[in-house]
Short mmCIF file of C-alpha atoms and ligand atoms in Angstrom, two decimals:
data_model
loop_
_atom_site.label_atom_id
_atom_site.label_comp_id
_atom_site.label_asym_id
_atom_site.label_seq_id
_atom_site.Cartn_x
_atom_site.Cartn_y
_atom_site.Cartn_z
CA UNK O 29 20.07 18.65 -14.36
CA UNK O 30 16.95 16.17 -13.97
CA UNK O 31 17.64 13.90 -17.17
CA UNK O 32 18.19 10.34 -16.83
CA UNK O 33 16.38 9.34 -13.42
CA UNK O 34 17.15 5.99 -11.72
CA UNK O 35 14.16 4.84 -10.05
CA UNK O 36 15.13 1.61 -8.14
CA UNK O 37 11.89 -0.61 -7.55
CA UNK O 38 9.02 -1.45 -10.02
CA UNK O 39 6.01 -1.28 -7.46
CA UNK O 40 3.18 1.21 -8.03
CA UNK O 41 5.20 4.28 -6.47
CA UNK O 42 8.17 3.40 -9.29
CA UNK O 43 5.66 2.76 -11.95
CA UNK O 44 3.83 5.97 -10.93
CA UNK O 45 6.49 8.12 -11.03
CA UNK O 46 8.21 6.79 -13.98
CA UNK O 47 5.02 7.19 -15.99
CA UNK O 48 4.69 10.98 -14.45
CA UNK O 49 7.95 12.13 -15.23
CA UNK O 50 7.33 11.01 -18.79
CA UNK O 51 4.28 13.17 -18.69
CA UNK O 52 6.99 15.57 -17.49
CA UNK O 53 9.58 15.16 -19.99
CA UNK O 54 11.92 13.97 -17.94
CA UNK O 55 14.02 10.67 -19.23
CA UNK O 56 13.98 8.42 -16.19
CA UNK O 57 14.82 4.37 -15.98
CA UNK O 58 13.38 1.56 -13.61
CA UNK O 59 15.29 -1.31 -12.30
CA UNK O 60 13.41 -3.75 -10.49
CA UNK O 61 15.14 -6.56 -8.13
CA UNK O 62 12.36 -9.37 -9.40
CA UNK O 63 12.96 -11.16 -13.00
CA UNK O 64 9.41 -10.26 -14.36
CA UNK O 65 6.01 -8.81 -12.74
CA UNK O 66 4.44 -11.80 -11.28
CA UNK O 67 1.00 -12.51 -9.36
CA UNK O 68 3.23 -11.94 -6.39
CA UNK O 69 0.85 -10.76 -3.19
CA UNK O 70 -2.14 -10.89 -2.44
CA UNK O 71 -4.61 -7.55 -2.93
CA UNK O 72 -4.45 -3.88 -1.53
CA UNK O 73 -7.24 -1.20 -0.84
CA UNK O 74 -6.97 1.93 -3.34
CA UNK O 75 -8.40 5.06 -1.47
CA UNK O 76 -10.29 7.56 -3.68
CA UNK O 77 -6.90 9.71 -3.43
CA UNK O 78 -5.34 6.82 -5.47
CA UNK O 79 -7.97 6.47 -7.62
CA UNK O 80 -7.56 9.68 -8.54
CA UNK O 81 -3.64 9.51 -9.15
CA UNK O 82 -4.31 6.51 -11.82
CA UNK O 83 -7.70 9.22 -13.54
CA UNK O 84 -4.27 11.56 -13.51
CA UNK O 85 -2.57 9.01 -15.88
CA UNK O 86 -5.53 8.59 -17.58
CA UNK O 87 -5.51 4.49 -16.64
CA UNK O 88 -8.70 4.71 -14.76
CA UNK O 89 -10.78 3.34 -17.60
CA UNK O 90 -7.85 0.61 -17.73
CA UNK O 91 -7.94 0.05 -14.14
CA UNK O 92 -12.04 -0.28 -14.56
CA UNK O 93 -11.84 -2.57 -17.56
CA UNK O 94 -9.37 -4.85 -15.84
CA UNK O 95 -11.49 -4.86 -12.61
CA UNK O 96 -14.36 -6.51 -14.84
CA UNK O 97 -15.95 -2.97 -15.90
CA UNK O 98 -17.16 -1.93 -12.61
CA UNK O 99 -14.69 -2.07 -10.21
CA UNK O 100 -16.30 -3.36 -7.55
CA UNK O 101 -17.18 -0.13 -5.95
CA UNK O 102 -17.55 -0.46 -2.14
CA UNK O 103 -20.54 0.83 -0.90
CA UNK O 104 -19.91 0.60 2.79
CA UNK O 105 -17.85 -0.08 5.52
CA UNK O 106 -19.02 -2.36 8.02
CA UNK O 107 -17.94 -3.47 11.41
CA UNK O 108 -19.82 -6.85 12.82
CA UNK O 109 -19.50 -8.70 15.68
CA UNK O 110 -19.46 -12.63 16.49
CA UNK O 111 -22.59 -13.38 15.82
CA UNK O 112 -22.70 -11.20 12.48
CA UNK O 113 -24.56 -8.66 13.63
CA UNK O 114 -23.93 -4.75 12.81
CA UNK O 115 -22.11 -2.29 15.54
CA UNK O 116 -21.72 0.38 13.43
CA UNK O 117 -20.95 1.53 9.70
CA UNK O 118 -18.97 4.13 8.09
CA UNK O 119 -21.76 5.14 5.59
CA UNK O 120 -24.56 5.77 8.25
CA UNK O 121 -22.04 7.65 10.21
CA UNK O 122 -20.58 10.05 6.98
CA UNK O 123 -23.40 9.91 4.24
CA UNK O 124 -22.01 12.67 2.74
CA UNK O 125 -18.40 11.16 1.92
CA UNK O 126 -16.68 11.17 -1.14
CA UNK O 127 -14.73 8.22 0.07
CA UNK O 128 -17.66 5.26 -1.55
CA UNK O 129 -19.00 7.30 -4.54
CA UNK O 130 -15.66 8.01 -5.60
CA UNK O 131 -14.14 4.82 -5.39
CA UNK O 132 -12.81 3.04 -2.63
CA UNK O 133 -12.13 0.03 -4.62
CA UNK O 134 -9.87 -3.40 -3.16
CA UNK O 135 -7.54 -4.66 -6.51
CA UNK O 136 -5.04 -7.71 -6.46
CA UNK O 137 -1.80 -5.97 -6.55
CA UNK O 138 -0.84 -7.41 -9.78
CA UNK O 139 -3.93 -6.23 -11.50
CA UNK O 140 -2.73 -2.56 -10.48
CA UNK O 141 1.29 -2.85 -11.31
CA UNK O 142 -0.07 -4.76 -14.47
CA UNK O 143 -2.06 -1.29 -15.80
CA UNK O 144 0.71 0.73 -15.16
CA UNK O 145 3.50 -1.67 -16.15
CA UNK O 146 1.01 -1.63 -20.02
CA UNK O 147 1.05 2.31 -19.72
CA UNK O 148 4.87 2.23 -19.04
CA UNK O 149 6.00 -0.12 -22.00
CA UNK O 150 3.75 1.68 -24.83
CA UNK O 151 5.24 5.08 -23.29
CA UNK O 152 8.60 3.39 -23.78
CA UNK O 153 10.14 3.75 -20.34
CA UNK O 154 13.21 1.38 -19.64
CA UNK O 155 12.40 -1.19 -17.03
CA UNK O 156 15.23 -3.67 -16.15
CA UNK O 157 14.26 -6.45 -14.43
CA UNK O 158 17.10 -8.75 -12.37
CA UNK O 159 18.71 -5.10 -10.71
CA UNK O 160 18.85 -5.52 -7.01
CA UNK O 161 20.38 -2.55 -6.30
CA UNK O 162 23.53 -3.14 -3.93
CA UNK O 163 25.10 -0.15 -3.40
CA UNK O 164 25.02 3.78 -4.42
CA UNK O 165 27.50 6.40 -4.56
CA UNK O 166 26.96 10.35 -5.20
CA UNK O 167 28.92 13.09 -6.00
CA UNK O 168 27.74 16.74 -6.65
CA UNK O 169 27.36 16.06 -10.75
CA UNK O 170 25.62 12.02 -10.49
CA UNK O 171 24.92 9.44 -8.51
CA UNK O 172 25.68 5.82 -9.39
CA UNK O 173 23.74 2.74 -8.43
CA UNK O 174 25.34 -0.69 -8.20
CA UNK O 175 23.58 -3.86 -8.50
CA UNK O 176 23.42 -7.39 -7.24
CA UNK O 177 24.67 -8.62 -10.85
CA UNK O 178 27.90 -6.71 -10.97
CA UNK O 179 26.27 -3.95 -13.30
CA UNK O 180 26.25 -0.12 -12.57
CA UNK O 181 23.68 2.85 -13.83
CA UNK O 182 24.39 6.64 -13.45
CA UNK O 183 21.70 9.17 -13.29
CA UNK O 184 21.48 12.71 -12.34
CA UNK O 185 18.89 11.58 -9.41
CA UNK O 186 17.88 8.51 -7.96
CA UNK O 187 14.43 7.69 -6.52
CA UNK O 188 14.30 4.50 -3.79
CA UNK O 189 11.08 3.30 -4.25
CA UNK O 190 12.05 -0.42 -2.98
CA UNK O 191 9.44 -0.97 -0.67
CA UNK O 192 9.52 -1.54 3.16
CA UNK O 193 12.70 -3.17 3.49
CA UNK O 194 14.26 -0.50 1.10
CA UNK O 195 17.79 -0.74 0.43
CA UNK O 196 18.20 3.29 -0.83
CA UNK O 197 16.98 4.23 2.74
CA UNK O 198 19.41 1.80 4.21
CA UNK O 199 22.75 2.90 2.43
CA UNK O 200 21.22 7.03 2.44
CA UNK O 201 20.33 6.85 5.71
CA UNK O 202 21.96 4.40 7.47
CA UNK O 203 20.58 4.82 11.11
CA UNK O 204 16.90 4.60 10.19
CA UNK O 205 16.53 0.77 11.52
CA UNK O 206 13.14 -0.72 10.25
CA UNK O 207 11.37 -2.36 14.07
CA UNK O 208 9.03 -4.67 14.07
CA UNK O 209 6.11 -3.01 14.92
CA UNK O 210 4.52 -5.41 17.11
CA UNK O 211 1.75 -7.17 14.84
CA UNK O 212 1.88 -9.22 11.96
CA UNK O 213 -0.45 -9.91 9.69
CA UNK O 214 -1.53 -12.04 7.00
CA UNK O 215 -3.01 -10.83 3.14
CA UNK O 216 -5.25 -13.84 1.26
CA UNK O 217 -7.50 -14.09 -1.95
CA UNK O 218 -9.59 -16.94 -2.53
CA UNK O 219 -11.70 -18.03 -5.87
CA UNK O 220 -15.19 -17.29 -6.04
CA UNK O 221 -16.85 -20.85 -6.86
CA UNK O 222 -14.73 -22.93 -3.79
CA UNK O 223 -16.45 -21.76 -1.00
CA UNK O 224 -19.69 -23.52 -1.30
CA UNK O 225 -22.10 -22.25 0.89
CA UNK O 226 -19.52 -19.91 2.65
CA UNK O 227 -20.29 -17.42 -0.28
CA UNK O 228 -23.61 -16.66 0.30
CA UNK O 229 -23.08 -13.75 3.46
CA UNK O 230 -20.11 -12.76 1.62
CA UNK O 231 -22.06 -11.45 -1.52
CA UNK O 232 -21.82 -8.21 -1.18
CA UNK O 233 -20.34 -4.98 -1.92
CA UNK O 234 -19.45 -3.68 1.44
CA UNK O 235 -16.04 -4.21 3.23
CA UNK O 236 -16.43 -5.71 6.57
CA UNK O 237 -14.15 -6.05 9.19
CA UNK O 238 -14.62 -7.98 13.17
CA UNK O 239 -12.52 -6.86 15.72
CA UNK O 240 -11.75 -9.65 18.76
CA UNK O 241 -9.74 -8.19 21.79
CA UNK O 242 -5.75 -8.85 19.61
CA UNK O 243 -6.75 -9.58 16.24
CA UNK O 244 -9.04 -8.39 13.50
CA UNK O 245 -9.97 -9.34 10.11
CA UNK O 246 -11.26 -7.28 7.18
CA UNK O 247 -13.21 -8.73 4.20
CA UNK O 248 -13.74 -7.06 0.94
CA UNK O 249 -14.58 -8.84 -2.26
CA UNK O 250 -13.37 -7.71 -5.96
CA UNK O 251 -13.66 -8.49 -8.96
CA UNK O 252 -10.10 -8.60 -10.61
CA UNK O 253 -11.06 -10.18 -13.85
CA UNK O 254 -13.37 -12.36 -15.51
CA UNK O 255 -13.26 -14.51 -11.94
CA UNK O 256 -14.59 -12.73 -8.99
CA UNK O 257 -12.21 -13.06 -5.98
CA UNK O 258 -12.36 -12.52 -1.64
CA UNK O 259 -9.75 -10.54 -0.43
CA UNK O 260 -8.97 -10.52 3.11
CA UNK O 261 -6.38 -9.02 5.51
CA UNK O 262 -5.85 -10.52 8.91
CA UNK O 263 -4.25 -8.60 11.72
CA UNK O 264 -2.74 -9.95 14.95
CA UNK O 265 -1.24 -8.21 17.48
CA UNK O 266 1.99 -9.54 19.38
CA UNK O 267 4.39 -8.09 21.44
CA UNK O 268 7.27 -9.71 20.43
CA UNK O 269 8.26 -10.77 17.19
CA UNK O 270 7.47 -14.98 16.32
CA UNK O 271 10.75 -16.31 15.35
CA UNK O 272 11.34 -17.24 11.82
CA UNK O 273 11.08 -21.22 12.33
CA UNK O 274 6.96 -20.68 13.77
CA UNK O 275 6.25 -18.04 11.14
CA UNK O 276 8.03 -17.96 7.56
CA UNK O 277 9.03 -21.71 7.77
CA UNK O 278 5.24 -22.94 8.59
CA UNK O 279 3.86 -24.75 6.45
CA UNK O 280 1.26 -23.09 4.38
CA UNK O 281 -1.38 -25.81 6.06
CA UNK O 282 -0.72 -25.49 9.18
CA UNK O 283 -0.45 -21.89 9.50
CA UNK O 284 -4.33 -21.94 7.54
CA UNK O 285 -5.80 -24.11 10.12
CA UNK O 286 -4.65 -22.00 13.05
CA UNK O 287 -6.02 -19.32 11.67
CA UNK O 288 -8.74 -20.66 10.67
CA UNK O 289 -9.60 -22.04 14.90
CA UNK O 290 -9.43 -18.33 15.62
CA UNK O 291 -13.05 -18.09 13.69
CA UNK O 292 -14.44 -21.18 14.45
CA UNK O 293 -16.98 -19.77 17.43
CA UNK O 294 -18.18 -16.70 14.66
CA UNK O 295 -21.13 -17.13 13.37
CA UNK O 296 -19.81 -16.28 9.47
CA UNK O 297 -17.91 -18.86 7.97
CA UNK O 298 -14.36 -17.04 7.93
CA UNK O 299 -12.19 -20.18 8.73
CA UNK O 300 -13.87 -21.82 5.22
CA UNK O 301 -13.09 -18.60 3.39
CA UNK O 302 -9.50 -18.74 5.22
CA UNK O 303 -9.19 -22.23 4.41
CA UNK O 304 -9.81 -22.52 1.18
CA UNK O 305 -7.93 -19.26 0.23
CA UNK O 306 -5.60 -19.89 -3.15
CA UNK O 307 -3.34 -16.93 -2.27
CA UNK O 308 -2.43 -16.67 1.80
CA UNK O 309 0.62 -14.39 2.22
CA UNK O 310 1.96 -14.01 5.96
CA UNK O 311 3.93 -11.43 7.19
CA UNK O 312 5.63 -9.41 10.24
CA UNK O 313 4.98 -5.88 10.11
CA UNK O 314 7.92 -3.80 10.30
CA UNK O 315 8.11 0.02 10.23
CA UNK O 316 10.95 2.95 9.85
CA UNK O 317 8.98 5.33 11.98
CA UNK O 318 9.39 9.01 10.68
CA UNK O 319 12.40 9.83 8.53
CA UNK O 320 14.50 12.91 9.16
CA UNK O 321 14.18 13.90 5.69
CA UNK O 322 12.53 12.70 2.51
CA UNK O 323 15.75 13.23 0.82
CA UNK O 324 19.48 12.92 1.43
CA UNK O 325 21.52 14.95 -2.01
CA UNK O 326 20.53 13.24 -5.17
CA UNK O 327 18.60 10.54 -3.31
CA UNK O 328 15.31 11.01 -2.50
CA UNK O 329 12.43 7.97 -1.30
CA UNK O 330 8.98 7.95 -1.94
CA UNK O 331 6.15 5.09 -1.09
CA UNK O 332 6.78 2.25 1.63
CA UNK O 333 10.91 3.08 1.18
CA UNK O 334 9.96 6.14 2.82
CA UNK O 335 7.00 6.01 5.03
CA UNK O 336 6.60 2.20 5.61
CA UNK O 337 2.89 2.53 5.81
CA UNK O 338 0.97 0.10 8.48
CA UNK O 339 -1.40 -2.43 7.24
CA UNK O 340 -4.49 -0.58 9.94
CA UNK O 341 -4.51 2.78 7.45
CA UNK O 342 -4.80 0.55 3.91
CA UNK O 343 -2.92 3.53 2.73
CA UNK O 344 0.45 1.96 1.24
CA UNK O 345 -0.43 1.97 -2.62
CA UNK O 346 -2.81 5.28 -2.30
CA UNK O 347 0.63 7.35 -1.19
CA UNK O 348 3.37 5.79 -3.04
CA UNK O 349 1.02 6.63 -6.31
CA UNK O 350 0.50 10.04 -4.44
CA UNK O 351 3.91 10.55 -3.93
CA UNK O 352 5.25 9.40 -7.57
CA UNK O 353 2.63 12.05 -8.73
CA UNK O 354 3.60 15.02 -6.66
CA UNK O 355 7.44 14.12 -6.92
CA UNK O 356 7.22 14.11 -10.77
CA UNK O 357 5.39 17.34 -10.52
CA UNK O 358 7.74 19.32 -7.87
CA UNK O 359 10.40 18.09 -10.66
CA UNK O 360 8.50 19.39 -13.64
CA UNK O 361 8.20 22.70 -11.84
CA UNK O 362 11.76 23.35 -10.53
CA UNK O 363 14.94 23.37 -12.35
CA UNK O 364 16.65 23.12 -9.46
CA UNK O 365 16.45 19.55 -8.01
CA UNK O 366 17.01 20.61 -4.45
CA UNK O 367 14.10 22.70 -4.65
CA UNK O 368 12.43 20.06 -6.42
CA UNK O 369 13.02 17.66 -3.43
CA UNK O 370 12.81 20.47 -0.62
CA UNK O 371 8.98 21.03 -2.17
CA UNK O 372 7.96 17.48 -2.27
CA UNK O 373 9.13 17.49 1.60
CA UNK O 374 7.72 20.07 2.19
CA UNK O 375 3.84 19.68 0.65
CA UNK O 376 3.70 16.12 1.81
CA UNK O 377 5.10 15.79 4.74
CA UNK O 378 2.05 17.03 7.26
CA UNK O 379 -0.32 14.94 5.57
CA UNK O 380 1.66 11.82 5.65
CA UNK O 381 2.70 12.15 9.27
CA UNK O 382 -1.16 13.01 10.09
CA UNK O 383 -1.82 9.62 8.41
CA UNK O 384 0.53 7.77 10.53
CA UNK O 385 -0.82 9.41 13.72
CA UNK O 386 -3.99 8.95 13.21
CA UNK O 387 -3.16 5.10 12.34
CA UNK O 388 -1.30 4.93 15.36
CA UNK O 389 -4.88 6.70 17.11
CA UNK O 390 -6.99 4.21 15.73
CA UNK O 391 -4.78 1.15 16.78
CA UNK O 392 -4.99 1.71 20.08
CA UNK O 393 -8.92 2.40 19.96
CA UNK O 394 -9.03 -1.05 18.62
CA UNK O 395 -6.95 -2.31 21.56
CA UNK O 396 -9.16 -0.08 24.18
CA UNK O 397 -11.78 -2.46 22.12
CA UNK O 398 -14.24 0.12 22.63
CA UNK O 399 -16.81 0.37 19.84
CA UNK O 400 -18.15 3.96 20.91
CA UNK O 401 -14.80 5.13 20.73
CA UNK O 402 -13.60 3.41 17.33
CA UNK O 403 -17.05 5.23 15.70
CA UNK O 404 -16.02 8.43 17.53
CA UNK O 405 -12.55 7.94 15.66
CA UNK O 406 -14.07 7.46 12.38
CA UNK O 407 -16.78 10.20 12.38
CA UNK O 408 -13.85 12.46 12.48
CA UNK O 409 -11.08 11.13 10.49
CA UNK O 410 -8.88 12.53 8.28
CA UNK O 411 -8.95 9.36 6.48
CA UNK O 412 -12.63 10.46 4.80
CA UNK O 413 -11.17 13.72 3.43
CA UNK O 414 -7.82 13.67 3.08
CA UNK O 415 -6.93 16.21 0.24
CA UNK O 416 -6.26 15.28 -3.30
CA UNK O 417 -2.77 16.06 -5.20
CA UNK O 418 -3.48 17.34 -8.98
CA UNK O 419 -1.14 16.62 -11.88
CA UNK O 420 -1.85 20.21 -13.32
CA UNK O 421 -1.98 22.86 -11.00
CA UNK O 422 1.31 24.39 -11.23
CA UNK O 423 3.19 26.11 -8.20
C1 FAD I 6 5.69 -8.89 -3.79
C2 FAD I 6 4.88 -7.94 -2.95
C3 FAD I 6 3.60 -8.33 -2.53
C4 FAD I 6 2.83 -7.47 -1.74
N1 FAD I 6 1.58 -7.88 -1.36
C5 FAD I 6 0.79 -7.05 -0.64
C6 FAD I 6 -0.54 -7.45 -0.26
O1 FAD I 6 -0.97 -8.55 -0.56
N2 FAD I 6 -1.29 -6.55 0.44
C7 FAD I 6 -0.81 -5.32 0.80
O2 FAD I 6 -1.53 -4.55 1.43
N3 FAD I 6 0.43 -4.92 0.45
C8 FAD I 6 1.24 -5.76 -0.24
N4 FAD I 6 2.51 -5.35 -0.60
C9 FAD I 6 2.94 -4.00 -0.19
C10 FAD I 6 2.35 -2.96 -1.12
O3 FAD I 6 2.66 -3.28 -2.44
C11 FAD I 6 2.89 -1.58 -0.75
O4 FAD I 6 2.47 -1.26 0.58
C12 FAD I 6 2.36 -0.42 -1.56
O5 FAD I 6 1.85 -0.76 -2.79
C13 FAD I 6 3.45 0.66 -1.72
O6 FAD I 6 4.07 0.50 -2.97
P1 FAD I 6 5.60 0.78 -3.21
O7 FAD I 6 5.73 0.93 -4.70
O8 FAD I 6 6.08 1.88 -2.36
O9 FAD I 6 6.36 -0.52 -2.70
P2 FAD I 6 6.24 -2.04 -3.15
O10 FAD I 6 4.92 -2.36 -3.70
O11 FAD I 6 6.75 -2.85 -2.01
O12 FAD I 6 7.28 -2.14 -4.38
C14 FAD I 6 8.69 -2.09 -4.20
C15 FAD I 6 9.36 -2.69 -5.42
O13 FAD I 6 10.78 -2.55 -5.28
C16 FAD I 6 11.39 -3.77 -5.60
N5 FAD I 6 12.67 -3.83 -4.84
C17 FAD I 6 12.83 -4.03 -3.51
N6 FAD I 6 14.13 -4.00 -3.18
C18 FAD I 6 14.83 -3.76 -4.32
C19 FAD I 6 16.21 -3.62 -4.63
N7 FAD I 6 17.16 -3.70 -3.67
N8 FAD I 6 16.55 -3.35 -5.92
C20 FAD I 6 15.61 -3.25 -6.89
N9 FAD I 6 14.28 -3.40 -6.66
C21 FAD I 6 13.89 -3.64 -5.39
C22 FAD I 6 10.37 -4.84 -5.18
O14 FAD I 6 10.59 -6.06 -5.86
C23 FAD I 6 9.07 -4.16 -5.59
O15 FAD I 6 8.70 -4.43 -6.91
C24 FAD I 6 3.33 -6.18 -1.36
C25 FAD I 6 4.61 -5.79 -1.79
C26 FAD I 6 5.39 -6.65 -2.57
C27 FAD I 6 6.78 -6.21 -3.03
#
């Protein structure tokens, strides 16, 4: 029995999946902890893989329309030093790769739960919004979900797709502690038209990124709607976690401005484009490490609930769409749900763990700081050709 679906969390993974399974014809329900979709976060790559999964849906004209008709298309990666000059880029290195001409694009993460959020309301899937989901029971017939409010839902199945700090992988499997994973990092967006002259070496359509010995930031721009917009993603490596009172109680000013000093000997103005950011969203990165199992009964986890993806592999929204795709599909194509879930383990799980390995890989290249060896690591990722998952090809 795969009617009536409980999928707790309304990020793209939930919103994926929800939209698949209608595809499906399979009945399935969101409920989402927040009150309404908001301009919460700052902006996320979208591999070609992802791509892909929203052409699946068949949003990527949407997507495209609400990224200002072209979509900013990247047409290189870049890596720069100090002074601005080139080291090395990914083009040059792979000219045959699919990963530009097919759309490696960067998208506020709004703009991308906002297309599928459209899709899901004309398709008429349920989405409750104020459902923090406290608690969950199964037995062999249901499983029940209990929320923050005092309010219950039963479903045959329910799908955690809550994130990192998932609350379905903390009550299913209770020993699966999320660690910080010794970095932290720090996602901003700023408004073309208040840089001043800052704009003028970022005016292009290549994502760049400058690597110092414990911290590295990547720069993409995008153009989300009418108003073009920077993105940026800041990475600093730290040992220990910073305690609370130095890091989420900062003020937003202060915490700017020390960023900022890190960039004021480059030769590119980052610190203006840092300092005049509108959106500048800190956080510590924390990670679950690999999961026994996918699933646990009628539970199962797909996106960051299950594979916490690190900021270094810009992979988060690219799987959790992957995995609402080929979830939906494994339960299209088995009546059985244990099969259903067994599959989706099964097919995914060597390409997910390869991700995090090689993410692992490339951190430490960047630590080793050695520029030979970080081109050596891209000429041969798996990143560049990691295989596609396909809506219609039936097992
Ligand atoms: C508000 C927000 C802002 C973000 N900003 C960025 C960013 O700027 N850059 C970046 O690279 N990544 C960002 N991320 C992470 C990024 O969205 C994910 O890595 C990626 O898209 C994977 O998607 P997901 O659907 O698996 O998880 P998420 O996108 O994290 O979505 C999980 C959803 O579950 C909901 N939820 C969580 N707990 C519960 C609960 N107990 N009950 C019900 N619902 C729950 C959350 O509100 C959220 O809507 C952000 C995530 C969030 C939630």
């Amino acid at each position: 029995m795969k009617e009536n679906i409980i999928i707790i969390g309304g990020g793209s993974g939930g919103l994926a999946l929800a939209l698949f399974l209608e595809k499906a014809g399979i009945k399935s329900e969101i409920y989402e902890q927040a009150s309404a979709f908001s301009e919460a976060g700052a902006s996320y790559a979208v591999h070609p893989n992802g791509f892909h999964v929203i052409n699946e849906l068949d949003l990527g004209e949407q997507l495209r329309q609400q990224l200002n008709e072209n979509s900013h298309p990247l047409e290189n990666y870049k890596f720069k030093d100090k002074q601005g000059e080139l080291l090395f880029d990914i083009r040059s290195l792979v000219p045959d790769s699919s990963f530009f001409s097919e759309g490696l694009i960067y998208v506020a993460r709004h703009h991308l739960i906002d297309v599928l959020y459209q899709a899901a309301l004309r398709k008429g899937i349920p989405i409750h919004f104020s459902k923090r989901l406290k608690n969950l029971e199964q037995d062999d017939k249901s499983v029940t979900a209990y929320f923050e409010d005092g309010t219950a839902a039963i479903g045959s199945l329910l799908i955690g797709a809550d994130g990192t700090h998932s609350r379905t992988r903390a009550i299913t499997f209770p020993y699966e502690f999320l660690r910080y994973s010794g970095k932290w990092a720090v996602f901003g967006m700023a408004e073309v038209g208040t840089l001043g002259e800052a704009e003028v070496f970022m005016d292009q359509d290549y994502l760049a990124s400058y690597f110092e010995e414990d911290f590295n930031i990547t720069i993409s721009k995008h153009h989300p709607t009418a108003k073009k917009r920077f993105s940026w993603v800041f990475i600093q490596s730290q040992e220990r976690k910073v305690p609370k009172k130095h890091f989420d109680e900062k003020p937003v000013e202060v915490f700017k401005q020390q960023l900022a000093d890190k960039f004021s000997d480059f030769k590119e103005p980052i610190d203006t484009l840092i300092l005049n950011s509108s959106t500048f969203l800190p956080q510590q990165v924390f990670n679950v490490g690999t999961l026994p199992k996918f699933s646990f009964g009628r539970v199962a986890l797909i996106g960051d609930a299950l594979q916490t993806t690190d900021p270094y592999s810009g992979m988060g929204a690219t799987l959790s769409l992957e995995d609402g795709l080929y979830l939906a599909k494994m339960l299209r194509d088995h009546t059985d749900y244990e099969d259903a879930f067994y599959y989706y383990e099964f097919d995914r799980k060597d390409n997910v763990r390869r991700i995090h390995q090689e993410t692992k890989e490339m951190e430490q290249e960047i630590e080793a700081g050695s520029v030979e060896k970080m081109k050596d690591y891209f000429l041969n990722s798996f990143f560049l050709n990691i295989p596609k998952v396909y809506w219609d090809e039936a097992k």
